[in-house]
PDB file of N, CA and C and ligand atoms in Angstrom:
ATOM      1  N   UNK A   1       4.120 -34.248  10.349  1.00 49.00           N
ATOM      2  CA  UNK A   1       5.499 -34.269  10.845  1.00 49.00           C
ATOM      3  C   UNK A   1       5.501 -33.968  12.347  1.00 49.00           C
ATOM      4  N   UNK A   2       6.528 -35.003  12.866  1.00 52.00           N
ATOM      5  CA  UNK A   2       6.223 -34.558  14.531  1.00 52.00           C
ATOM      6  C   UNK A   2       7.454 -33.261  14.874  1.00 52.00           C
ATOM      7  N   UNK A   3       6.961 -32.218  15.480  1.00 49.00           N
ATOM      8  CA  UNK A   3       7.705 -31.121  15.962  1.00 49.00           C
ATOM      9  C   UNK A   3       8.264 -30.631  16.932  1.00 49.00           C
ATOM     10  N   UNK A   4       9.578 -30.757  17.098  1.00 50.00           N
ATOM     11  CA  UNK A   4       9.998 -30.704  18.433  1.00 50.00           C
ATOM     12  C   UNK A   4      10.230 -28.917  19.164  1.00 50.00           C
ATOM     13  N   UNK A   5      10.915 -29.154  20.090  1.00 54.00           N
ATOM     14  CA  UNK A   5      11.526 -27.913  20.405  1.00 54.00           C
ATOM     15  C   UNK A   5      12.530 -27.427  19.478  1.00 54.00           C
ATOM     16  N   UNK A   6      13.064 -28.194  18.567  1.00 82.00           N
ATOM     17  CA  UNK A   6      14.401 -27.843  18.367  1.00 82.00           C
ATOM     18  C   UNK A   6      14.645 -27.298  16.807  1.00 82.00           C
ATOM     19  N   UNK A   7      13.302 -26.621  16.385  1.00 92.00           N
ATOM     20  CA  UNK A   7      12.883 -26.536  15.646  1.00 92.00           C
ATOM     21  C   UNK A   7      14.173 -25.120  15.258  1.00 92.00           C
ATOM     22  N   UNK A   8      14.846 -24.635  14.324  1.00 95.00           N
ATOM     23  CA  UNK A   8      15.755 -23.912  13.780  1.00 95.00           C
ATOM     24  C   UNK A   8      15.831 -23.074  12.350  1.00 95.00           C
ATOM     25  N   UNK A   9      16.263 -22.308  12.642  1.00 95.00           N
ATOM     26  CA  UNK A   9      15.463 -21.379  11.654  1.00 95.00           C
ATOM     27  C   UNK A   9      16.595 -21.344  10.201  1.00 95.00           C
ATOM     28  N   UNK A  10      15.574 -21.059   9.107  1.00 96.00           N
ATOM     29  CA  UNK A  10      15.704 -20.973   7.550  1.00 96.00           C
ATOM     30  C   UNK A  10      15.210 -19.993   6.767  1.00 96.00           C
ATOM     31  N   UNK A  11      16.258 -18.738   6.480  1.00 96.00           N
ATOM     32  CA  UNK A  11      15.486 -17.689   6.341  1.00 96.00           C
ATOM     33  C   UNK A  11      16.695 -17.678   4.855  1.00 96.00           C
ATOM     34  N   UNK A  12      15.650 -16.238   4.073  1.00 96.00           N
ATOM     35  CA  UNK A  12      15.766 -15.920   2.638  1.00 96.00           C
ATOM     36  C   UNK A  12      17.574 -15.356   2.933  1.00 96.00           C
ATOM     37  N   UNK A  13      17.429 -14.510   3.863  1.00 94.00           N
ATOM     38  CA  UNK A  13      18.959 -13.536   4.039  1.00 94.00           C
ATOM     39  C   UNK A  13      19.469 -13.998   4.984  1.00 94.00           C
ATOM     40  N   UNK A  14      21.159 -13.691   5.444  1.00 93.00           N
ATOM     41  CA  UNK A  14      21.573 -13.579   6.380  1.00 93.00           C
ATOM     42  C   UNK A  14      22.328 -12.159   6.576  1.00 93.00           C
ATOM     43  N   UNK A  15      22.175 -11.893   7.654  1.00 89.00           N
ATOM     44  CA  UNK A  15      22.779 -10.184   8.325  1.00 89.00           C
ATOM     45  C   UNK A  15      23.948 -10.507   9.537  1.00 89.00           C
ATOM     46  N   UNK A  16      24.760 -10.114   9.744  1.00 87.00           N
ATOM     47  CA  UNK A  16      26.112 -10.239  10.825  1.00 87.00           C
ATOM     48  C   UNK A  16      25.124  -8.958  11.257  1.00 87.00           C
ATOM     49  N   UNK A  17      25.422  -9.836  13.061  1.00 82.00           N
ATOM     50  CA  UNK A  17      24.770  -8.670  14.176  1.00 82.00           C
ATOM     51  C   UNK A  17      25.866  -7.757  14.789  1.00 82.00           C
ATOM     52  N   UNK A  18      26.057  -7.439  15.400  1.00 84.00           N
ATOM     53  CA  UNK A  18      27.277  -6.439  16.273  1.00 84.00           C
ATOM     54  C   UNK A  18      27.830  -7.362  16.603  1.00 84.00           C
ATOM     55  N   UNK A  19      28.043  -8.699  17.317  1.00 87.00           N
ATOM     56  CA  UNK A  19      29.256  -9.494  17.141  1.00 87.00           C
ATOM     57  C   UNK A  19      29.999 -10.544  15.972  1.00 87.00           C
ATOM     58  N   UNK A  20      28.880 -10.087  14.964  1.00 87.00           N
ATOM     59  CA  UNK A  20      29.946 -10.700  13.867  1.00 87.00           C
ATOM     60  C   UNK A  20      29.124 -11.925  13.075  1.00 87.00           C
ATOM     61  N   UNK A  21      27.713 -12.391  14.489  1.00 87.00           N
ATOM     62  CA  UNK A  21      27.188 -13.467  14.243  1.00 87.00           C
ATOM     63  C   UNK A  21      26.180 -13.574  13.305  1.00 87.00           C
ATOM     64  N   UNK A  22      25.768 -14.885  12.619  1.00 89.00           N
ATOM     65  CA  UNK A  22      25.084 -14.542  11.267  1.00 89.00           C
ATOM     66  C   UNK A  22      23.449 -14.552  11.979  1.00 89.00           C
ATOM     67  N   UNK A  23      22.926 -13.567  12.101  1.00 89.00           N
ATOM     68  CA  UNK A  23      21.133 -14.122  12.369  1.00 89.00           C
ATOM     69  C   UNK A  23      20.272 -13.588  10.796  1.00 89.00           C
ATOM     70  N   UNK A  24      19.056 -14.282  11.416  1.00 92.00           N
ATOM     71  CA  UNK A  24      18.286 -14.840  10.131  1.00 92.00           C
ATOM     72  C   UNK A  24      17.792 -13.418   9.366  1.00 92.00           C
ATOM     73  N   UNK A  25      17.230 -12.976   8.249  1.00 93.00           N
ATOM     74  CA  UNK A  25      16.827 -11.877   7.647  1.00 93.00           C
ATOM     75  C   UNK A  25      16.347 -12.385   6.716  1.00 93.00           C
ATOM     76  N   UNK A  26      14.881 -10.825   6.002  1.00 93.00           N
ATOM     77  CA  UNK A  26      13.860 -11.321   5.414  1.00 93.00           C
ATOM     78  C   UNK A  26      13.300 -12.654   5.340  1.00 93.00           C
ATOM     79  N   UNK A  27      12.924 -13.463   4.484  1.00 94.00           N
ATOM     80  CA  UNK A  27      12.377 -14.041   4.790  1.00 94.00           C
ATOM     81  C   UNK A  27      12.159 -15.541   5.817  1.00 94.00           C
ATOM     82  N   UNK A  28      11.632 -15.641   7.011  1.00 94.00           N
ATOM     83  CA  UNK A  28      12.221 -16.851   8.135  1.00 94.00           C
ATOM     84  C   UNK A  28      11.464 -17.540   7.976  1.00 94.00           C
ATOM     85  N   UNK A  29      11.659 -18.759   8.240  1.00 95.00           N
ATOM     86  CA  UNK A  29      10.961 -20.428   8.213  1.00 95.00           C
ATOM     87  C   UNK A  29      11.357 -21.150   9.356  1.00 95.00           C
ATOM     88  N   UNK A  30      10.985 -21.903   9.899  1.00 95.00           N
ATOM     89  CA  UNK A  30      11.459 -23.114  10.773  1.00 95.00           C
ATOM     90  C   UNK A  30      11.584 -24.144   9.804  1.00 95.00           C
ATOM     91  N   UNK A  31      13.026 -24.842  10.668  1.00 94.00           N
ATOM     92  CA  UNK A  31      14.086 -25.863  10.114  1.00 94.00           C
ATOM     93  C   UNK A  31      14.538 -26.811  10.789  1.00 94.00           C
ATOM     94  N   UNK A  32      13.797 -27.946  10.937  1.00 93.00           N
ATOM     95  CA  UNK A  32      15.014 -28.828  11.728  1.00 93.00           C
ATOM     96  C   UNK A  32      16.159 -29.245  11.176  1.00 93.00           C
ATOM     97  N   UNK A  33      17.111 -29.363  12.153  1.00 90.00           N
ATOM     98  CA  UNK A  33      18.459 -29.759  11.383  1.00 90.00           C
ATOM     99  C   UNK A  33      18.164 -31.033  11.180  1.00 90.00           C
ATOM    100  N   UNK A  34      19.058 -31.393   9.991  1.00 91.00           N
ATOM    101  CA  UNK A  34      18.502 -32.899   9.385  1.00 91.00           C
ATOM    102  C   UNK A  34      17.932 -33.016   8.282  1.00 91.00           C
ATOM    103  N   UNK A  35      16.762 -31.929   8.317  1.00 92.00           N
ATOM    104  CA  UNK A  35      16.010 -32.131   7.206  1.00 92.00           C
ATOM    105  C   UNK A  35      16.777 -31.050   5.955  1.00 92.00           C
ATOM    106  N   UNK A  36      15.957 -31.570   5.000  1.00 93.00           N
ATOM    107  CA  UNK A  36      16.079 -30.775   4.014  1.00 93.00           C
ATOM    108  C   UNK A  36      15.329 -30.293   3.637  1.00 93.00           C
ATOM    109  N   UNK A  37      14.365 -29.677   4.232  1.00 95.00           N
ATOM    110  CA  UNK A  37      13.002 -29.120   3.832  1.00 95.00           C
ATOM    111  C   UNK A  37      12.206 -28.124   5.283  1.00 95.00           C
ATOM    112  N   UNK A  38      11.900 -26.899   5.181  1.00 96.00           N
ATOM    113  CA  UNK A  38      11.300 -26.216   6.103  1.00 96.00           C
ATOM    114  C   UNK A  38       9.554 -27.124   6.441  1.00 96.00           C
ATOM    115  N   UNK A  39       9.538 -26.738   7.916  1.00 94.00           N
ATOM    116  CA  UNK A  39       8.312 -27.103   8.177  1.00 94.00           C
ATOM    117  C   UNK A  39       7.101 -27.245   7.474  1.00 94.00           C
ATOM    118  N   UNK A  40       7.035 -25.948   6.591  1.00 95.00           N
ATOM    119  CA  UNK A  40       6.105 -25.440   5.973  1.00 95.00           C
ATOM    120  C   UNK A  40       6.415 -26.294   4.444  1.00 95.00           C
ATOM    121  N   UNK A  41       7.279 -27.217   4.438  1.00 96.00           N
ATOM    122  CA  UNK A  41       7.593 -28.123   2.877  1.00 96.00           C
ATOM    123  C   UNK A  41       7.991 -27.351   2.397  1.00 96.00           C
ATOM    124  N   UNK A  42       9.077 -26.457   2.515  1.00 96.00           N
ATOM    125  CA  UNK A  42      10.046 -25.698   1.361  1.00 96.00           C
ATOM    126  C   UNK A  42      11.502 -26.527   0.781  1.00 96.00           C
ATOM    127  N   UNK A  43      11.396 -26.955   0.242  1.00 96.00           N
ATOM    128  CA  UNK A  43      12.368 -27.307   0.021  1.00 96.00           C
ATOM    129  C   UNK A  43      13.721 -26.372   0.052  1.00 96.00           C
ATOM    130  N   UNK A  44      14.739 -26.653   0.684  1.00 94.00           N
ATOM    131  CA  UNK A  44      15.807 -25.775   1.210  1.00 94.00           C
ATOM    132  C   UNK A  44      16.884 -25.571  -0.015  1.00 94.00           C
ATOM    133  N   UNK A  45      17.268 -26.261  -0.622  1.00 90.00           N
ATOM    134  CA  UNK A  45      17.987 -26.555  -2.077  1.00 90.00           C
ATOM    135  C   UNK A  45      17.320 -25.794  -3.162  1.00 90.00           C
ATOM    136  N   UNK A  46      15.814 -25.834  -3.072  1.00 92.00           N
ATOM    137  CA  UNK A  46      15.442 -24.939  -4.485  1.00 92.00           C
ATOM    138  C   UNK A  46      14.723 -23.559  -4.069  1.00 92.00           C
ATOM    139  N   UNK A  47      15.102 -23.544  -2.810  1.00 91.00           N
ATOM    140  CA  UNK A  47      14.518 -22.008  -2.588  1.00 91.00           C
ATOM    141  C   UNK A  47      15.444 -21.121  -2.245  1.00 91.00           C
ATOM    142  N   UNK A  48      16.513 -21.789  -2.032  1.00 91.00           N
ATOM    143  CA  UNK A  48      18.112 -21.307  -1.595  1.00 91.00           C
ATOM    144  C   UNK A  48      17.739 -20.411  -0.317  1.00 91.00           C
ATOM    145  N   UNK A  49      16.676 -21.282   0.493  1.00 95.00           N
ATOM    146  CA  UNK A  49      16.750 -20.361   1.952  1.00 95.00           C
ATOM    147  C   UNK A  49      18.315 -21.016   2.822  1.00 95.00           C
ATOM    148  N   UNK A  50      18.820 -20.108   3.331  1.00 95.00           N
ATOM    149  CA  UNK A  50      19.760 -20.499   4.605  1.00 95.00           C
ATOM    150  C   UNK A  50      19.457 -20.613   5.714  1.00 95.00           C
ATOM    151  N   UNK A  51      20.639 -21.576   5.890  1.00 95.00           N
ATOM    152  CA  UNK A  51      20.546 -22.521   7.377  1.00 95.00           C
ATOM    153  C   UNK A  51      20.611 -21.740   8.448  1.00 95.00           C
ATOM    154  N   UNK A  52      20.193 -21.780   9.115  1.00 94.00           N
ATOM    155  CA  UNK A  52      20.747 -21.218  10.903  1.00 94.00           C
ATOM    156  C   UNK A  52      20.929 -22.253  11.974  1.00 94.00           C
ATOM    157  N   UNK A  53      21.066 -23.323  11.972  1.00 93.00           N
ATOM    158  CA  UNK A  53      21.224 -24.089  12.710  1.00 93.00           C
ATOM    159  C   UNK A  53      21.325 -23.711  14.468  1.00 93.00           C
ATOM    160  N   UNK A  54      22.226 -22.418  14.444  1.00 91.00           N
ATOM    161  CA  UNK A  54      22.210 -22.123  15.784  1.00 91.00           C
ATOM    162  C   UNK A  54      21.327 -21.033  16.357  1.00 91.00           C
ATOM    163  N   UNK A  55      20.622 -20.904  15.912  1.00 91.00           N
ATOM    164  CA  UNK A  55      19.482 -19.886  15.950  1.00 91.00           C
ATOM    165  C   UNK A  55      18.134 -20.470  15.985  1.00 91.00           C
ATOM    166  N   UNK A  56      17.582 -20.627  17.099  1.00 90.00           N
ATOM    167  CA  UNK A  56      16.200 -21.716  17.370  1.00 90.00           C
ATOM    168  C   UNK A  56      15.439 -20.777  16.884  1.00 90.00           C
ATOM    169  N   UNK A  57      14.403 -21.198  16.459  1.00 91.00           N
ATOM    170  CA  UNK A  57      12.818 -20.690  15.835  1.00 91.00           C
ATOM    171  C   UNK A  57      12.031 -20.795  16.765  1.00 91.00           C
ATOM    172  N   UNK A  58      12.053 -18.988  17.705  1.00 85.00           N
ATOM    173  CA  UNK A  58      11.505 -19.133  18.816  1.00 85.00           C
ATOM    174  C   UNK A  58      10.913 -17.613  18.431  1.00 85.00           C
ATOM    175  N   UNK A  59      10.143 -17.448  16.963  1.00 82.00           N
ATOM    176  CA  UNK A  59       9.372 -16.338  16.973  1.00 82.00           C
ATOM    177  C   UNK A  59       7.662 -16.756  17.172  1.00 82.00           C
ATOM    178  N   UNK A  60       7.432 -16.571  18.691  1.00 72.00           N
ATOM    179  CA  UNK A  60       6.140 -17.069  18.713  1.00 72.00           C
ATOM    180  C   UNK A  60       4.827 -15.634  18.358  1.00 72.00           C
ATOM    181  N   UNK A  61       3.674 -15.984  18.226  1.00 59.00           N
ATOM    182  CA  UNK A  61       3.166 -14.526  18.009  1.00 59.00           C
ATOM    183  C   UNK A  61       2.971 -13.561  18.735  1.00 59.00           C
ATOM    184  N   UNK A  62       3.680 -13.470  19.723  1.00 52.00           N
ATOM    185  CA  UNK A  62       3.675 -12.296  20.858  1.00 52.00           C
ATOM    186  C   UNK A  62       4.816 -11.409  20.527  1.00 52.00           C
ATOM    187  N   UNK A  63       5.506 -12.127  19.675  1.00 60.00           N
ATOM    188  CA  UNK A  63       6.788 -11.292  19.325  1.00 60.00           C
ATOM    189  C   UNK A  63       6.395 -10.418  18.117  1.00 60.00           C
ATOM    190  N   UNK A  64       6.727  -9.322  18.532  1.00 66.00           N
ATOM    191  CA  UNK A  64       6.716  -7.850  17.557  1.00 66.00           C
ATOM    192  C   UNK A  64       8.327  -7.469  16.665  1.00 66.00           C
ATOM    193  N   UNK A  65       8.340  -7.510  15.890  1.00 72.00           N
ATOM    194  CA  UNK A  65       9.739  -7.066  14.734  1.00 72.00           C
ATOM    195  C   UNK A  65       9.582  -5.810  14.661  1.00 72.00           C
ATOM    196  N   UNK A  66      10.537  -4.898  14.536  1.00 75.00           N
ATOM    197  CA  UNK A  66      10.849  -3.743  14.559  1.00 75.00           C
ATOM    198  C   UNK A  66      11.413  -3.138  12.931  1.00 75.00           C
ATOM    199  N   UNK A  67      11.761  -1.918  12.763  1.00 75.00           N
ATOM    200  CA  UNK A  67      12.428  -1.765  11.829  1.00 75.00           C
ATOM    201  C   UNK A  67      13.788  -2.460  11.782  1.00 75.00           C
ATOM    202  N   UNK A  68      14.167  -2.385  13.235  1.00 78.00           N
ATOM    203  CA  UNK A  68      15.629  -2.650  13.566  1.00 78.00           C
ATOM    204  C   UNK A  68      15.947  -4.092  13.442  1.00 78.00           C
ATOM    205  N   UNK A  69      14.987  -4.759  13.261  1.00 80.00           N
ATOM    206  CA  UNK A  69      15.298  -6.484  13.096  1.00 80.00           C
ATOM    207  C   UNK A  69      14.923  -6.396  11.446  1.00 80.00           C
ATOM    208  N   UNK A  70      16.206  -7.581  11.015  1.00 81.00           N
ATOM    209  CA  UNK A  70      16.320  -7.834   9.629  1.00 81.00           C
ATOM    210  C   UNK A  70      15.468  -8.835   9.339  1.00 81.00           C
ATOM    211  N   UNK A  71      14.927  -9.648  10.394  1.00 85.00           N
ATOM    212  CA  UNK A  71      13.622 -10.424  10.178  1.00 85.00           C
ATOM    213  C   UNK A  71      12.081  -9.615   9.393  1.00 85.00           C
ATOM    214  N   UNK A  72      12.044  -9.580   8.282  1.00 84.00           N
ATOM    215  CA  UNK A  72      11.043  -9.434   7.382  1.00 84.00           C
ATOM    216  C   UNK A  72       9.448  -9.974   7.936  1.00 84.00           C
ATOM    217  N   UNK A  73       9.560 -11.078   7.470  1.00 89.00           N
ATOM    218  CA  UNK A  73       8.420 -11.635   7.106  1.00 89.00           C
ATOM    219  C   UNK A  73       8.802 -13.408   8.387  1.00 89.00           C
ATOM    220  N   UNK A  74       7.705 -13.685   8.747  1.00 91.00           N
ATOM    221  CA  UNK A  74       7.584 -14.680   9.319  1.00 91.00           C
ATOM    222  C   UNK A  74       6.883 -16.108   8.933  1.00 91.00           C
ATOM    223  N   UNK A  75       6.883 -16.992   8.222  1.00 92.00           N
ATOM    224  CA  UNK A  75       6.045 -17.817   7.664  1.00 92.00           C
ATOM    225  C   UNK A  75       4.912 -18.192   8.161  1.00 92.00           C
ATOM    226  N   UNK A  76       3.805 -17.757   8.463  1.00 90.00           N
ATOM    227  CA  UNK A  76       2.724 -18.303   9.735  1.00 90.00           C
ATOM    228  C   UNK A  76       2.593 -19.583   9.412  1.00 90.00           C
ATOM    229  N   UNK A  77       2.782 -20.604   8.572  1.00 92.00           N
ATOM    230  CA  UNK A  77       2.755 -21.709   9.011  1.00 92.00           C
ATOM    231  C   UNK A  77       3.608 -22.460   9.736  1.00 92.00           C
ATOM    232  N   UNK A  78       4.941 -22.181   9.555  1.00 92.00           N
ATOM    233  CA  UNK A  78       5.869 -22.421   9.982  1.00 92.00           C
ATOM    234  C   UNK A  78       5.933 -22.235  11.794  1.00 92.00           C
ATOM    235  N   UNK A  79       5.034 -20.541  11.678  1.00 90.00           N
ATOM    236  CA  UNK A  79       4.727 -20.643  13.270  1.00 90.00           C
ATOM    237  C   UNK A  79       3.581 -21.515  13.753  1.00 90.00           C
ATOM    238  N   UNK A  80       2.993 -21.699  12.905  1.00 88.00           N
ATOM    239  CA  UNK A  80       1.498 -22.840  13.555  1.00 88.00           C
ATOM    240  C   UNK A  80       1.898 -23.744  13.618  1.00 88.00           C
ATOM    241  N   UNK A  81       2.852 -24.390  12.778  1.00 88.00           N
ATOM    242  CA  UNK A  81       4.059 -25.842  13.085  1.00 88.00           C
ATOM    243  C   UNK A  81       4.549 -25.500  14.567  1.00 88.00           C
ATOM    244  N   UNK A  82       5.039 -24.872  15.003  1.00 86.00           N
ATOM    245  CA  UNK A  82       6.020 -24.433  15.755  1.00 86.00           C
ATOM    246  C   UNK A  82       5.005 -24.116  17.340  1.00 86.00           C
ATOM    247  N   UNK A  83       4.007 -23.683  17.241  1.00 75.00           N
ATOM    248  CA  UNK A  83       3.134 -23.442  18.245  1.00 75.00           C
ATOM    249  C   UNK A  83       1.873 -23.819  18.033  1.00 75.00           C
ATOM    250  N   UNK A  84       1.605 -25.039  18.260  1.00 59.00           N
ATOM    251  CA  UNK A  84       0.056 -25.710  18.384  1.00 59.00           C
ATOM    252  C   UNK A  84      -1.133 -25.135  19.121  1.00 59.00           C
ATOM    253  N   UNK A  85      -0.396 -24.723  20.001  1.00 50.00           N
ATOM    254  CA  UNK A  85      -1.334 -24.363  21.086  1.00 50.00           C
ATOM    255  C   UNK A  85      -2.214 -23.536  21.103  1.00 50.00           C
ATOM    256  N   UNK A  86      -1.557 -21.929  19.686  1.00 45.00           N
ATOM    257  CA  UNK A  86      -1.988 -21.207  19.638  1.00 45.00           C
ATOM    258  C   UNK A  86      -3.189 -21.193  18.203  1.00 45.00           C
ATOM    259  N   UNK A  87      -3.622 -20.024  18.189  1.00 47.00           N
ATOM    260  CA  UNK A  87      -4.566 -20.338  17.273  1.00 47.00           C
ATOM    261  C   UNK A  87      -3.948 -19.996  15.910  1.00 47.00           C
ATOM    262  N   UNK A  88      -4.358 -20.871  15.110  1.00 43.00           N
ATOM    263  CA  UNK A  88      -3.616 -20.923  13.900  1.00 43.00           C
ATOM    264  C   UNK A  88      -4.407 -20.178  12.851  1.00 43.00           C
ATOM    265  N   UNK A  89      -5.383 -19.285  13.031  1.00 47.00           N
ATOM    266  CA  UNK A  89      -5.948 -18.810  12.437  1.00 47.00           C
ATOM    267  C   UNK A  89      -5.404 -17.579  12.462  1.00 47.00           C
ATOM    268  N   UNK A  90      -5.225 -16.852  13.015  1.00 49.00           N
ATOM    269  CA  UNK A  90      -4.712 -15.815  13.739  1.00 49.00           C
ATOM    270  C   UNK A  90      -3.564 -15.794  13.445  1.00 49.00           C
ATOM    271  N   UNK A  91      -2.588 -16.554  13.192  1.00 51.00           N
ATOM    272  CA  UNK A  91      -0.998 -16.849  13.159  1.00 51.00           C
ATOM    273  C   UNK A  91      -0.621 -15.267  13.654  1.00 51.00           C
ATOM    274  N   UNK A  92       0.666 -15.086  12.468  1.00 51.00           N
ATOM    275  CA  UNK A  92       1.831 -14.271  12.762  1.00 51.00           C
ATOM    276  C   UNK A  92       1.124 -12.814  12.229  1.00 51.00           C
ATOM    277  N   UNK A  93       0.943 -11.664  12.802  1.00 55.00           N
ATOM    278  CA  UNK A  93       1.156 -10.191  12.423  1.00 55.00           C
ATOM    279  C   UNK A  93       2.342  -9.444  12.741  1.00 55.00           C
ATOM    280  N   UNK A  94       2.683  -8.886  11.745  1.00 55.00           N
ATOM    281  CA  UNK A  94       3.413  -7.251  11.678  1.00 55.00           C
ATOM    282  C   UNK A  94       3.260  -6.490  11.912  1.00 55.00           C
ATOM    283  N   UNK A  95       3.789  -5.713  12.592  1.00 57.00           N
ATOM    284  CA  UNK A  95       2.817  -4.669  13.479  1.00 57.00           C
ATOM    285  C   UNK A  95       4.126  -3.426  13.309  1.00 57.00           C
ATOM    286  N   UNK A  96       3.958  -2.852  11.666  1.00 57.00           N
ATOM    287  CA  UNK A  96       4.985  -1.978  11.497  1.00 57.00           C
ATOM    288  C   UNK A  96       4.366  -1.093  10.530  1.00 57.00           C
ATOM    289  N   UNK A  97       3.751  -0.471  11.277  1.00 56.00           N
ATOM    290  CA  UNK A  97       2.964   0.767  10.825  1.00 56.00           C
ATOM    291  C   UNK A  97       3.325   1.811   9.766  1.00 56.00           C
ATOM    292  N   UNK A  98       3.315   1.719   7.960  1.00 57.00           N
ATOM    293  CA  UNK A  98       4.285   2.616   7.724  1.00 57.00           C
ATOM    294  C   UNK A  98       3.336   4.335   7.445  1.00 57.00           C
ATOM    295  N   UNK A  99       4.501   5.367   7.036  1.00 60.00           N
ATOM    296  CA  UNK A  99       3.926   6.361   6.756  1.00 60.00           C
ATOM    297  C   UNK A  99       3.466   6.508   5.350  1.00 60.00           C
TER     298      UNK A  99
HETATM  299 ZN1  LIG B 101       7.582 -21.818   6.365  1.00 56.35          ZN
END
């Protein structure tokens, strides 16, 4: 599949941020609009992930999640779709140390 920039995110939850707006939670995928299916071949209908349409899929692996982000889990394929460049072996870590 060819992958653009405009790649948009499809996650398990949605959370209202301090203005009201819906961003993505637990589990995220990249989504182009259009399709019906996440990068990673999820089908969007039988996994009942939600749309974000306005929310680009711009978690590359330099980005660290916090407790404070409702973003869970990151699909590393979805990021190796999403960033070629990088090494796909390596993909996505969590870096949330618990006690
Ligand atoms: Zn995915």
């Amino acid at each position: 599949m060819r992958v653009t920039s405009t790649a948009a995110v499809a996650a398990s939850r949605e959370v209202p941020d301090a203005d009201g707006v819906r961003r993505p939670g637990g589990e995220v995928h990249a989504w182009l609009p259009g399709q019906n299916q996440t990068l990673c071949g999820l089908p969007l209908s039988r996994t009942r992930l939600r749309r974000f349409p306005h929310v680009p899929f711009d978690y590359s692996g330099i980005d660290v999640l916090t407790e404070a982000d409702p973003e869970g889990w990151v699909c590393p394929r979805c990021l190796a779709a999403t960033s070629g460049r990088r090494d796909r072996e390596k993909g996505w870590v969590r870096t949330n140390p618990r006690p």
